[in-house]
Tab-separated table of C-alpha atoms (C1' of nucleotides) in Angstrom:
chain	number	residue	atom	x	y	z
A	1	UNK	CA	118.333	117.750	127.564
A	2	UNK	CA	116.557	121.096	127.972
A	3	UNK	CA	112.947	120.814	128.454
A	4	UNK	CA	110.911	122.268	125.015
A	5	UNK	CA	108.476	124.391	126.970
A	6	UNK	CA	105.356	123.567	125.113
A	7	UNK	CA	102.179	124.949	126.152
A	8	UNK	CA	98.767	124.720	124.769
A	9	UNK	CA	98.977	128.291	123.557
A	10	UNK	CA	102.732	127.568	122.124
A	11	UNK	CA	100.865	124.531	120.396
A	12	UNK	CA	98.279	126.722	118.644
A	13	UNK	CA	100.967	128.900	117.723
A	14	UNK	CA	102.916	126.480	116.100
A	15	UNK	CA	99.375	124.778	114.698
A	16	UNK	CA	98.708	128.719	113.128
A	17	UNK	CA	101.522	128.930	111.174
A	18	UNK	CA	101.083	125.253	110.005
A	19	UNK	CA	98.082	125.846	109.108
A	20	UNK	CA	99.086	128.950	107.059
A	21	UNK	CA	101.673	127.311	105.196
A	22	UNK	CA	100.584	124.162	104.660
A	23	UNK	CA	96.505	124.751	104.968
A	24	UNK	CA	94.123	123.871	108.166
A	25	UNK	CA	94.282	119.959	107.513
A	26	UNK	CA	97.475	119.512	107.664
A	27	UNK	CA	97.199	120.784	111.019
A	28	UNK	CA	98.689	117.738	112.729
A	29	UNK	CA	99.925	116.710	116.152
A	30	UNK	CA	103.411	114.558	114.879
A	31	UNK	CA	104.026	117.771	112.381
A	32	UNK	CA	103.228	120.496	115.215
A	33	UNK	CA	105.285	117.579	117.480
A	34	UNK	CA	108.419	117.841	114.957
A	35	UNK	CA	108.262	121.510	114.655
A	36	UNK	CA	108.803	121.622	118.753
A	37	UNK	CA	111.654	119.063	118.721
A	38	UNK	CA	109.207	116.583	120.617
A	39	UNK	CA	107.542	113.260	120.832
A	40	UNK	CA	104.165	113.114	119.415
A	41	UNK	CA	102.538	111.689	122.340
A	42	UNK	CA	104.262	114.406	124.342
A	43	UNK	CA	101.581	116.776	123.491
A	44	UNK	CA	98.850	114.897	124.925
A	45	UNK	CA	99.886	116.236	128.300
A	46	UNK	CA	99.100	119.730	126.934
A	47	UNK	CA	96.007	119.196	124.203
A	48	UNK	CA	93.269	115.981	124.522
A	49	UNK	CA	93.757	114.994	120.592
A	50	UNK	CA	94.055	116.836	116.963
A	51	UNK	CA	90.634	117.872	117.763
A	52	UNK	CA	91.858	120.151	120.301
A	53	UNK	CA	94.771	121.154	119.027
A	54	UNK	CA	92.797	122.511	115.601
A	55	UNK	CA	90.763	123.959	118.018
A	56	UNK	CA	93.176	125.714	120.081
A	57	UNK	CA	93.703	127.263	116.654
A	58	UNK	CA	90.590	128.199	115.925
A	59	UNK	CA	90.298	130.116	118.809
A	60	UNK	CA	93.576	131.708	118.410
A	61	UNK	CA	92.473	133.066	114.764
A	62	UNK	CA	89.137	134.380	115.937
A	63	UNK	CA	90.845	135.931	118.554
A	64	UNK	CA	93.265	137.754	115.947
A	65	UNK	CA	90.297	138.575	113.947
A	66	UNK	CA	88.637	140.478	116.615
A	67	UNK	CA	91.773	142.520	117.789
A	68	UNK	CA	91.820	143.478	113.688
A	69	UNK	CA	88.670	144.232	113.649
A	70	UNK	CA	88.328	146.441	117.039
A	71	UNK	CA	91.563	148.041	115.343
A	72	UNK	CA	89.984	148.635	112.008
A	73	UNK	CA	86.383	150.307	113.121
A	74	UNK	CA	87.926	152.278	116.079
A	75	UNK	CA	86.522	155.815	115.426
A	76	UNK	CA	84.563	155.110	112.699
A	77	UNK	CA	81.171	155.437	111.253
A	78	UNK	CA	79.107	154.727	108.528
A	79	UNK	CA	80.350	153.407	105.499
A	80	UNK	CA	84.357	153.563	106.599
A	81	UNK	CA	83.190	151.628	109.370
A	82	UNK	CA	81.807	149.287	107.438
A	83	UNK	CA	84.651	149.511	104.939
A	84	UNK	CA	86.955	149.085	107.744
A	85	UNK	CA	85.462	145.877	108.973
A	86	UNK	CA	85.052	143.905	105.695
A	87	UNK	CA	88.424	144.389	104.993
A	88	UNK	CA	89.498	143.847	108.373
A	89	UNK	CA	88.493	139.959	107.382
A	90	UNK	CA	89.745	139.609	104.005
A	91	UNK	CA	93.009	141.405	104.646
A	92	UNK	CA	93.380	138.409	107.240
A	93	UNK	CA	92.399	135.991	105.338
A	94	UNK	CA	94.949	136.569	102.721
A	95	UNK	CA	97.659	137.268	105.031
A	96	UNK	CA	96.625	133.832	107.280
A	97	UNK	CA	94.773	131.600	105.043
A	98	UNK	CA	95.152	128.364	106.878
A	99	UNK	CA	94.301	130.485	110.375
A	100	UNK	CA	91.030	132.192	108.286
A	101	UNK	CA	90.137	128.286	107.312
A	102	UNK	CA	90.256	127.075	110.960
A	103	UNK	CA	88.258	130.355	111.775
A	104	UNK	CA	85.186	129.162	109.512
A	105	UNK	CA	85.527	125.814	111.625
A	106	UNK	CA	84.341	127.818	114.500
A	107	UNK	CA	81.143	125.874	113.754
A	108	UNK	CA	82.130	122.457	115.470
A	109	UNK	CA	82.919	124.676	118.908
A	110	UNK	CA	80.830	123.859	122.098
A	111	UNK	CA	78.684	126.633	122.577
A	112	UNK	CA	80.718	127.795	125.785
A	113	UNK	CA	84.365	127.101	124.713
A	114	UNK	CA	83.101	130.078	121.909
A	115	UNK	CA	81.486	131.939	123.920
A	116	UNK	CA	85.232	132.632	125.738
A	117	UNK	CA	85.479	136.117	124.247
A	118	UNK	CA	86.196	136.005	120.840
A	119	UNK	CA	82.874	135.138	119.647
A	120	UNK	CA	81.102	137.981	121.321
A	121	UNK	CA	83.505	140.134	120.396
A	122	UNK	CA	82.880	139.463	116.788
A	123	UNK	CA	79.093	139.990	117.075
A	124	UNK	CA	79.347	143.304	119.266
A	125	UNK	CA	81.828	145.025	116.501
A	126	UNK	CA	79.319	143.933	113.937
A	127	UNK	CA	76.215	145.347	115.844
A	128	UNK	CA	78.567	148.569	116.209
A	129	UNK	CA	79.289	149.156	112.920
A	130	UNK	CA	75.395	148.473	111.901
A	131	UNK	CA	74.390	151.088	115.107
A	132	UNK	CA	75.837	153.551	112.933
A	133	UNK	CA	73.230	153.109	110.041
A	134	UNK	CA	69.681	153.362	111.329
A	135	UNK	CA	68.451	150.048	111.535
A	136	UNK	CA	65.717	149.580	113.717
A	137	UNK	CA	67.500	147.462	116.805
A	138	UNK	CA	64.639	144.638	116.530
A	139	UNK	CA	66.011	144.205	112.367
A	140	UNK	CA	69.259	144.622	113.578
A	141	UNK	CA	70.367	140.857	113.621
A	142	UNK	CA	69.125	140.438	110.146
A	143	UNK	CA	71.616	143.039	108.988
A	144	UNK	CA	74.570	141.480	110.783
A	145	UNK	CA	73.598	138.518	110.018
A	146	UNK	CA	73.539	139.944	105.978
A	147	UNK	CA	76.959	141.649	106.633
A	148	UNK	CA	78.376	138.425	108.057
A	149	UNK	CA	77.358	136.053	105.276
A	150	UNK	CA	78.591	138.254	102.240
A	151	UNK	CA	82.038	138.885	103.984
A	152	UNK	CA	82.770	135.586	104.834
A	153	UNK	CA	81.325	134.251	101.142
A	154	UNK	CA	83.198	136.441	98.954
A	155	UNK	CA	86.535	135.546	100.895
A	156	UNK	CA	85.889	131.742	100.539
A	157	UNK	CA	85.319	132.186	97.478
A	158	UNK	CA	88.138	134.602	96.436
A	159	UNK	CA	90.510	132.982	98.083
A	160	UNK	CA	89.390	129.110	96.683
A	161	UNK	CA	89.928	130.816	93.274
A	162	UNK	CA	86.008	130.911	92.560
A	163	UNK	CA	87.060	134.824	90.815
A	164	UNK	CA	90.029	134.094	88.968
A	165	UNK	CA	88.621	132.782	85.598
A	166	UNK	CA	86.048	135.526	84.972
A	167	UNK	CA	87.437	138.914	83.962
A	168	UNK	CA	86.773	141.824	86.450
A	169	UNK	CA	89.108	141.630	89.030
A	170	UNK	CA	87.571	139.975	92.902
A	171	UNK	CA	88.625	143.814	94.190
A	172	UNK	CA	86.134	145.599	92.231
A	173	UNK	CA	83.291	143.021	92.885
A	174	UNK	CA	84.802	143.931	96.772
A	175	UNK	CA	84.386	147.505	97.130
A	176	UNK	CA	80.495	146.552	95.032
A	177	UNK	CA	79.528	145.108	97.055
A	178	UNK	CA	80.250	146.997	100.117
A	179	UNK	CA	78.743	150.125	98.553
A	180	UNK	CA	75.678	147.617	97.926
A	181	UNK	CA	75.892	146.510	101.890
A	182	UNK	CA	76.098	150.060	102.570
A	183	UNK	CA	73.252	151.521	100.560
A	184	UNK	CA	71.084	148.464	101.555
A	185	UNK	CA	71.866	148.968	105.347
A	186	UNK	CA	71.080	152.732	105.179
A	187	UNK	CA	67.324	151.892	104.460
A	188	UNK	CA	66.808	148.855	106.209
A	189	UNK	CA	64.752	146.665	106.815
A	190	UNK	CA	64.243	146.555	103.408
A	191	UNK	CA	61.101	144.430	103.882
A	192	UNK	CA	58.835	145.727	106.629
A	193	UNK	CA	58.626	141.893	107.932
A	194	UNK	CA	55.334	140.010	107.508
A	195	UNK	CA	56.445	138.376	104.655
A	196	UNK	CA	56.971	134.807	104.982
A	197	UNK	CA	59.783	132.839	104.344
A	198	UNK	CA	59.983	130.812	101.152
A	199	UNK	CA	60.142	127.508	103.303
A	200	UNK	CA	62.842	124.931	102.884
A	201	UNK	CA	61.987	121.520	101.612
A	202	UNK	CA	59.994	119.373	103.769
A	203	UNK	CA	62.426	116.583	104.896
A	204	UNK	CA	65.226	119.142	105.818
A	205	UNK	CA	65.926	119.949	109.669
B	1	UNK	CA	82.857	85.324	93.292
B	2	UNK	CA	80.881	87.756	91.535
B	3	UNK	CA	82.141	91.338	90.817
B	4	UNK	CA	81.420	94.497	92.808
B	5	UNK	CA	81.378	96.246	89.170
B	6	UNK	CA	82.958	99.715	90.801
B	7	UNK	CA	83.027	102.837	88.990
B	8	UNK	CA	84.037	105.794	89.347
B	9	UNK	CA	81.031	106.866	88.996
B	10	UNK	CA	79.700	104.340	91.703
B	11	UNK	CA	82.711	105.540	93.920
B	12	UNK	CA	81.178	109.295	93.842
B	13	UNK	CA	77.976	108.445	94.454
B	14	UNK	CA	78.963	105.640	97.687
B	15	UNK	CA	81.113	108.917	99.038
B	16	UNK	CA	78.324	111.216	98.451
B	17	UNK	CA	76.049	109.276	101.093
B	18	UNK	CA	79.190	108.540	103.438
B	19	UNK	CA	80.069	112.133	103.388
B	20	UNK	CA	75.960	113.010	104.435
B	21	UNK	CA	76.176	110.427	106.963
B	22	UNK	CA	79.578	111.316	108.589
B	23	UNK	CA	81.124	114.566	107.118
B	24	UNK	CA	82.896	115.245	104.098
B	25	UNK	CA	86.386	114.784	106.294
B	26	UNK	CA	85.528	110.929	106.750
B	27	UNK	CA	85.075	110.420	103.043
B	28	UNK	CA	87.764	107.772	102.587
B	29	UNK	CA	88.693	104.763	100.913
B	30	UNK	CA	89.044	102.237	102.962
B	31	UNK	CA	85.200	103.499	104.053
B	32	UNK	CA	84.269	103.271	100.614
B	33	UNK	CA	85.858	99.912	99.524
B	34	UNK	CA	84.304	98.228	102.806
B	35	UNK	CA	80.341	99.535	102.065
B	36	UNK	CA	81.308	98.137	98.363
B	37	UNK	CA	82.758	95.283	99.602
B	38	UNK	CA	86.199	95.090	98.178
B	39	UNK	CA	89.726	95.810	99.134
B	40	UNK	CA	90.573	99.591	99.617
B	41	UNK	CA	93.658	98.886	96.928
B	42	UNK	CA	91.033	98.097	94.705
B	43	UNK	CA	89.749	101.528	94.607
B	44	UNK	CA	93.211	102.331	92.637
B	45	UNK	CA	91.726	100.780	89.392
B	46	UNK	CA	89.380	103.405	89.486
B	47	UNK	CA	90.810	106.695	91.077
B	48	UNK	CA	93.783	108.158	91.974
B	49	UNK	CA	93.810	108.364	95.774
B	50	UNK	CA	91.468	110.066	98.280
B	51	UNK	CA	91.975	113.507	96.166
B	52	UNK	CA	90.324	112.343	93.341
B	53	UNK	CA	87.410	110.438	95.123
B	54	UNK	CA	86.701	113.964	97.204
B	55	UNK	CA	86.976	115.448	93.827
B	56	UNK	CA	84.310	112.926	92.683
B	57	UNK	CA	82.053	113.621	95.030
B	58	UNK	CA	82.260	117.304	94.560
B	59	UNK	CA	81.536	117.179	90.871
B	60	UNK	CA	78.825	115.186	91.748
B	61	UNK	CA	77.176	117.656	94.490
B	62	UNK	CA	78.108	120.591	91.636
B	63	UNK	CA	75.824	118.898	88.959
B	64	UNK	CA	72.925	117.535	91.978
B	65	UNK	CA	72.972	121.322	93.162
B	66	UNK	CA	72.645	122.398	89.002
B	67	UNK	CA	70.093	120.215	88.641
B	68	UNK	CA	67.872	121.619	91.565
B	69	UNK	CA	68.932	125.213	90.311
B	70	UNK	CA	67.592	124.399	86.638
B	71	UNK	CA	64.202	123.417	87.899
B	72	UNK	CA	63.984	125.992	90.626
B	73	UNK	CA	64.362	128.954	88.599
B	74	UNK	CA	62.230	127.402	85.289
B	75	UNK	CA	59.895	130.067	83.982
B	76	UNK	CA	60.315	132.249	86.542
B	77	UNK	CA	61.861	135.649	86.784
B	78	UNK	CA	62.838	138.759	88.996
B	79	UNK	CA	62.160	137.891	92.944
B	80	UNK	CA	60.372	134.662	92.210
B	81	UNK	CA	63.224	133.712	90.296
B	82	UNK	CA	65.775	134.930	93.243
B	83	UNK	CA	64.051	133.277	95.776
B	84	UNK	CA	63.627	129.835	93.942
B	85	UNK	CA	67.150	129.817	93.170
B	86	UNK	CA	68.485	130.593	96.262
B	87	UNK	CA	66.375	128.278	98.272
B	88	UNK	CA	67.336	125.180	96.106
B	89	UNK	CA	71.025	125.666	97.257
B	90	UNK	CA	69.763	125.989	100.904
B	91	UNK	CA	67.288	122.719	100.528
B	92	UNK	CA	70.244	121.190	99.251
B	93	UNK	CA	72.630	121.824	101.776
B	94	UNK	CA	69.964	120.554	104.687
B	95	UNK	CA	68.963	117.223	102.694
B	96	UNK	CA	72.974	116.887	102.180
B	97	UNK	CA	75.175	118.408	104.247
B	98	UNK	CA	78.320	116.611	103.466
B	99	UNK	CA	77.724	117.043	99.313
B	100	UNK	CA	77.360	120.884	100.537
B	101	UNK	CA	80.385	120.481	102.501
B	102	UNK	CA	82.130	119.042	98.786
B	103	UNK	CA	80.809	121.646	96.668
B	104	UNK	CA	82.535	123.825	98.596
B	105	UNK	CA	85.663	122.667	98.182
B	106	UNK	CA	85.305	122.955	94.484
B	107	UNK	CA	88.148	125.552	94.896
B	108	UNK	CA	90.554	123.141	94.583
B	109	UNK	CA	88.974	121.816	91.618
B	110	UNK	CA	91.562	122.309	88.316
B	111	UNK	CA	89.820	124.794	85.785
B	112	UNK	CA	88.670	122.096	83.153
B	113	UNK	CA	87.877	119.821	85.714
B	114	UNK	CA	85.209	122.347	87.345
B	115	UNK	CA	84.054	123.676	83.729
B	116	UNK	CA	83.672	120.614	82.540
B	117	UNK	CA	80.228	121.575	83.105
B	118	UNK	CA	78.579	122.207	86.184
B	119	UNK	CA	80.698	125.319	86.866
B	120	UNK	CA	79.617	127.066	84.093
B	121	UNK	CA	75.928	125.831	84.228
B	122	UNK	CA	75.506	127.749	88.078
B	123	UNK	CA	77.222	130.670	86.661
B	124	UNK	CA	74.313	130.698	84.099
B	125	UNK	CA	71.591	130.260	86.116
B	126	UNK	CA	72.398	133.542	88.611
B	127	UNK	CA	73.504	135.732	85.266
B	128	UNK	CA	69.886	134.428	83.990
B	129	UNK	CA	68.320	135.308	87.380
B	130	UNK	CA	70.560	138.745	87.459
B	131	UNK	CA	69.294	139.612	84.196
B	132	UNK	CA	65.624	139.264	85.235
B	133	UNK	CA	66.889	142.801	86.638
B	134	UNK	CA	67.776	145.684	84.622
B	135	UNK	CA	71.406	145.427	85.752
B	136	UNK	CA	74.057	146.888	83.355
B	137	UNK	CA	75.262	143.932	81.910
B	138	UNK	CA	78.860	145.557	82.652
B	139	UNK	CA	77.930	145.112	86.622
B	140	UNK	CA	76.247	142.312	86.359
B	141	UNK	CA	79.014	140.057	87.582
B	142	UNK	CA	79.360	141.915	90.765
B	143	UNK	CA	75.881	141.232	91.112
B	144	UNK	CA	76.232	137.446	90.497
B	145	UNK	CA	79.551	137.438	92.949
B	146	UNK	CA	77.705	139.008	95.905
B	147	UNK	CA	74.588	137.106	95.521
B	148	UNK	CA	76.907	133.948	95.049
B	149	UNK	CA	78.773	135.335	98.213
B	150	UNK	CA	75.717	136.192	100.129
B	151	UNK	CA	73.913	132.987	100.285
B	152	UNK	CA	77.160	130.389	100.288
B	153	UNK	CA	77.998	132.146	103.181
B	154	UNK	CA	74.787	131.926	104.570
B	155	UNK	CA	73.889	128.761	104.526
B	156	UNK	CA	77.673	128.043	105.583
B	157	UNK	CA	76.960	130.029	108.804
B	158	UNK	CA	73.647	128.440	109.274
B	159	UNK	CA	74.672	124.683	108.558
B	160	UNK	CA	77.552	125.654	111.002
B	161	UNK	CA	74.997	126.671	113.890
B	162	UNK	CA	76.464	130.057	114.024
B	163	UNK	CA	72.894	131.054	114.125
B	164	UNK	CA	71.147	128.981	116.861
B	165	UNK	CA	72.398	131.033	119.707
B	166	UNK	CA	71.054	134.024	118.742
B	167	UNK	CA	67.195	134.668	119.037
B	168	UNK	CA	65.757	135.116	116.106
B	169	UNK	CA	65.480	132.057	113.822
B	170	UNK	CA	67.489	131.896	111.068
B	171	UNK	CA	64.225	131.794	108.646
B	172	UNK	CA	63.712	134.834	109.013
B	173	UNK	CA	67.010	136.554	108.286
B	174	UNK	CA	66.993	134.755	105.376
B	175	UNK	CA	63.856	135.952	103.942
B	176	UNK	CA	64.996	139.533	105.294
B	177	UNK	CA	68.041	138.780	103.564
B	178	UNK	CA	66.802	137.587	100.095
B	179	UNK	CA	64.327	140.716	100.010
B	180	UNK	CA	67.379	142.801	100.573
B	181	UNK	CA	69.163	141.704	97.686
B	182	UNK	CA	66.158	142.175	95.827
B	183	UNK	CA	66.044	145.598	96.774
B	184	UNK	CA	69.758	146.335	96.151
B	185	UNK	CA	69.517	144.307	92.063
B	186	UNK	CA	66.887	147.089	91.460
B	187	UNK	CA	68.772	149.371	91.209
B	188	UNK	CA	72.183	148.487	90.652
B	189	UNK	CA	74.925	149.299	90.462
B	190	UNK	CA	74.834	150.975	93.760
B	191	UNK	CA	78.067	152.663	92.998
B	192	UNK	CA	78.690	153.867	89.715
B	193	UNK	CA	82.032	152.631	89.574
B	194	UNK	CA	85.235	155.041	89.731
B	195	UNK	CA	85.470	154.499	93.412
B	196	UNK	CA	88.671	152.186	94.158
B	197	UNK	CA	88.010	149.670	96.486
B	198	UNK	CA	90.376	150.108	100.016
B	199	UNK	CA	93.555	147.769	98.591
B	200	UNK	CA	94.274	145.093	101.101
B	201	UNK	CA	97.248	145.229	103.025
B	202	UNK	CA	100.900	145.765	101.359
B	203	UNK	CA	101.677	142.528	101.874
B	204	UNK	CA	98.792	140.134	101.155
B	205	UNK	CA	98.729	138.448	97.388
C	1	DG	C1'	84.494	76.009	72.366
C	2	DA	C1'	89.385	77.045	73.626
C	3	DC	C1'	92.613	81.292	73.615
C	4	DT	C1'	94.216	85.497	74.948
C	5	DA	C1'	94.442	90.435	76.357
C	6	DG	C1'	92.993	93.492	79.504
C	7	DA	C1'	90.209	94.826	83.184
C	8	DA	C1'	88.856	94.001	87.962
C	9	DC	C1'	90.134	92.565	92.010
C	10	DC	C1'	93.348	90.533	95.625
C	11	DT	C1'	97.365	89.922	99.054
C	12	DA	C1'	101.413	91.748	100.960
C	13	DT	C1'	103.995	95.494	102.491
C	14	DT	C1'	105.509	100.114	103.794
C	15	DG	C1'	104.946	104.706	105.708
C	16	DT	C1'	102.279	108.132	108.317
C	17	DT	C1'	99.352	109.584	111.868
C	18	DA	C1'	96.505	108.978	116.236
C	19	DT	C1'	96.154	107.266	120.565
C	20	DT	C1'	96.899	104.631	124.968
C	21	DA	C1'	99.899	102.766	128.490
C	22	DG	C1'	103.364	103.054	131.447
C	23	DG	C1'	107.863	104.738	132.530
C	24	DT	C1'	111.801	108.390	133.612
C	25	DT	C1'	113.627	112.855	134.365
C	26	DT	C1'	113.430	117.584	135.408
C	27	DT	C1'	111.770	121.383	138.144
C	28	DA	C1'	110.285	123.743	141.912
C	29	DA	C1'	108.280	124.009	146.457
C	30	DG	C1'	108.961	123.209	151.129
D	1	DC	C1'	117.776	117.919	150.383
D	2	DT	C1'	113.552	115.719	149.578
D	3	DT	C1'	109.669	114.815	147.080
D	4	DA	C1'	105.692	115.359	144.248
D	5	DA	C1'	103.974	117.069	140.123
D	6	DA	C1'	104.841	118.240	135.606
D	7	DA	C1'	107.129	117.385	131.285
D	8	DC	C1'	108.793	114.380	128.409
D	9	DC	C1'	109.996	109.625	126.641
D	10	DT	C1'	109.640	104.660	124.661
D	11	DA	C1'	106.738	100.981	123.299
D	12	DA	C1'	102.840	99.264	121.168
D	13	DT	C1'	98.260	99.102	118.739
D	14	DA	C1'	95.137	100.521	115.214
D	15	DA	C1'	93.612	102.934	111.003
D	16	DC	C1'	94.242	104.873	106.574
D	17	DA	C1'	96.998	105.736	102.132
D	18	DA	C1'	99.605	104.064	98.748
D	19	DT	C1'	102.673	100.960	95.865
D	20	DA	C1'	104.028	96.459	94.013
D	21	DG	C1'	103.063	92.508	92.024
D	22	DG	C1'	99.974	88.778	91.414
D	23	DT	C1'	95.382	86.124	90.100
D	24	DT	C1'	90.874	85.648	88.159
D	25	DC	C1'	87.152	86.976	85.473
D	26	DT	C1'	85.286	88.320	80.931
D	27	DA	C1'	84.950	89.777	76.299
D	28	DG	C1'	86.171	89.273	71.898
D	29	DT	C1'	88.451	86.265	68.454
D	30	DC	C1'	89.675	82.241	65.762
DNA sequence: GACTAGAACCTATTGTTATTAGGTTTTAAG
DNA sequence: CTTAAAACCTAATAACAATAGGTTCTAGTC
């Protein structure tokens, strides 16, 4: 019998669209195993455990993410930039939901195994888009960090349904809040820096 | 031999601390029957299956985090109020990760389910918050989305670590962060309205 | 104080996935 | 053609989920 050909990247392939159809934790080794007409314990010669093989698609979505988002703010400036970007995500995120889920698992990634490409990627087209407003470089991180955390809120919580049982919409709240982004980032840092942080509770981290 | 007198509500609150202890993901029966020292089949008297135990254990972090929200925003008003509010859901998350981790996934929650009444009690503290500014009470739910947006995602981000490689501690940004949308509720809307928000792709939802 | 209905809990069993161990076969290099 | 590594397999163990079908406790009733 002909050999299947599997290959870790063939295996986060297969994981991807798993994950897409039938969400991240479904991600399995004996479905991704069925799918390639093989044993599961076949795949151990390619991937260490499910860990890896979620993993392996974890990378593969940020990686996507990135070459949509270097796509998507080639050129621009300003608020298309930005524009560009944000929607970058969320266009992604609806068109791979189960590859968007594994990418906000990026958290549980060694440091290094992150640090391949994809991850930097992400921050530099970030930092790009935010060169374009004035934001003093040493407040710079705050901003990205801002642009980062709204983006990747509102999509949870679009896509989880938060939006759909209150009236206006989730696209107008979108393009909102992007003008909001975009006004806030053209004056930033809105606070000059002093002020303290409202400290977390005592017993936390 | 005496009862273990399980409840449901019993069952939530045993997950709760298993899913601080060792992740949302490892919330499971036959963890939960062993710490209450009965048969995992037992558990069937009492919920469904795992789904409904999860589901528990996310209403229970959705009223906790209410709760904290209530008392954090108490006589208080404009950034005092912002600040107080959004810090109780960031408290929360570091004193219990895995509850966070639940209330996150109350996407999946059925609509009664999640208004039964902790939904709609978080939805009322940020409009009360929101209206602390003079937003048009027409835009106020964009407000309330990208605030809700902003600091889930956030504190998502942080919990995740995506922050500790990156120099500046995540403190800060979030105090930059918070007196950004602070800045941005003053005056909103930002964008008066007719502008259509860039459509996602063709074929996304 | 025994009687009974229902709740609370149990044992047994099946199906699915993960993982390890230890072959066998194919492929490709020399 | 030989041979060594890679690719794949079968077998077996362990854990969790879930269903089926008891048994025992307990509360309310006569």
């Amino acid at each position: 019998m002909a050999r299947a050909g599997i290959t870790k990247a063939r295996l986060a392939a297969v994981g991807a669209e798993l994950a897409d159809e039938l969400g991240f934790e479904r991600v399995t080794l004996a479905e991704v195993a069925r799918r390639c007409g093989v044993q599961t314990p076949s795949l151990y010669s390619h991937v260490s455990g499910t860990a890896e093989l979620r993993e392996q698609v974890t990378l593969l979505a940020l990686e996507e993410m990135a070459d949509r988002a270097a796509e998507a703010v080639a050129g621009l400036s300003g608020k298309a930039a930005l524009t560009g970007l944000a929607n970058s995500y969320r266009d992604y995120a609806w068109q791979h939901p189960g590859r968007f889920t594994a990418s906000a698992a990026a958290a549980t990634l060694t440091a290094e195994t992150a640090a391949g490409s994809a991850g930097p990627r992400h921050a530099r087209f970030t930092e790009a888009v935010l060169r374009g407003y004035a934001v003093d470089p040493g407040a710079r991180v705050h901003a990205v960090r801002m642009l980062g955390s709204t983006v990747r809120g509102f999509i949870t919580l679009e896509m989880s349904g938060s939006f759909d049982h209150s009236s206006p919409p989730a696209d107008e709240s979108w393009a909102q809040i992007i003008h909001g982004l975009d006004t806030l980032f053209r004056s930033w840092p809105a606070a000059p820096g002093a002020e303290l942080p409202s400290p977390r509770a005592e017993d936390a981290r």
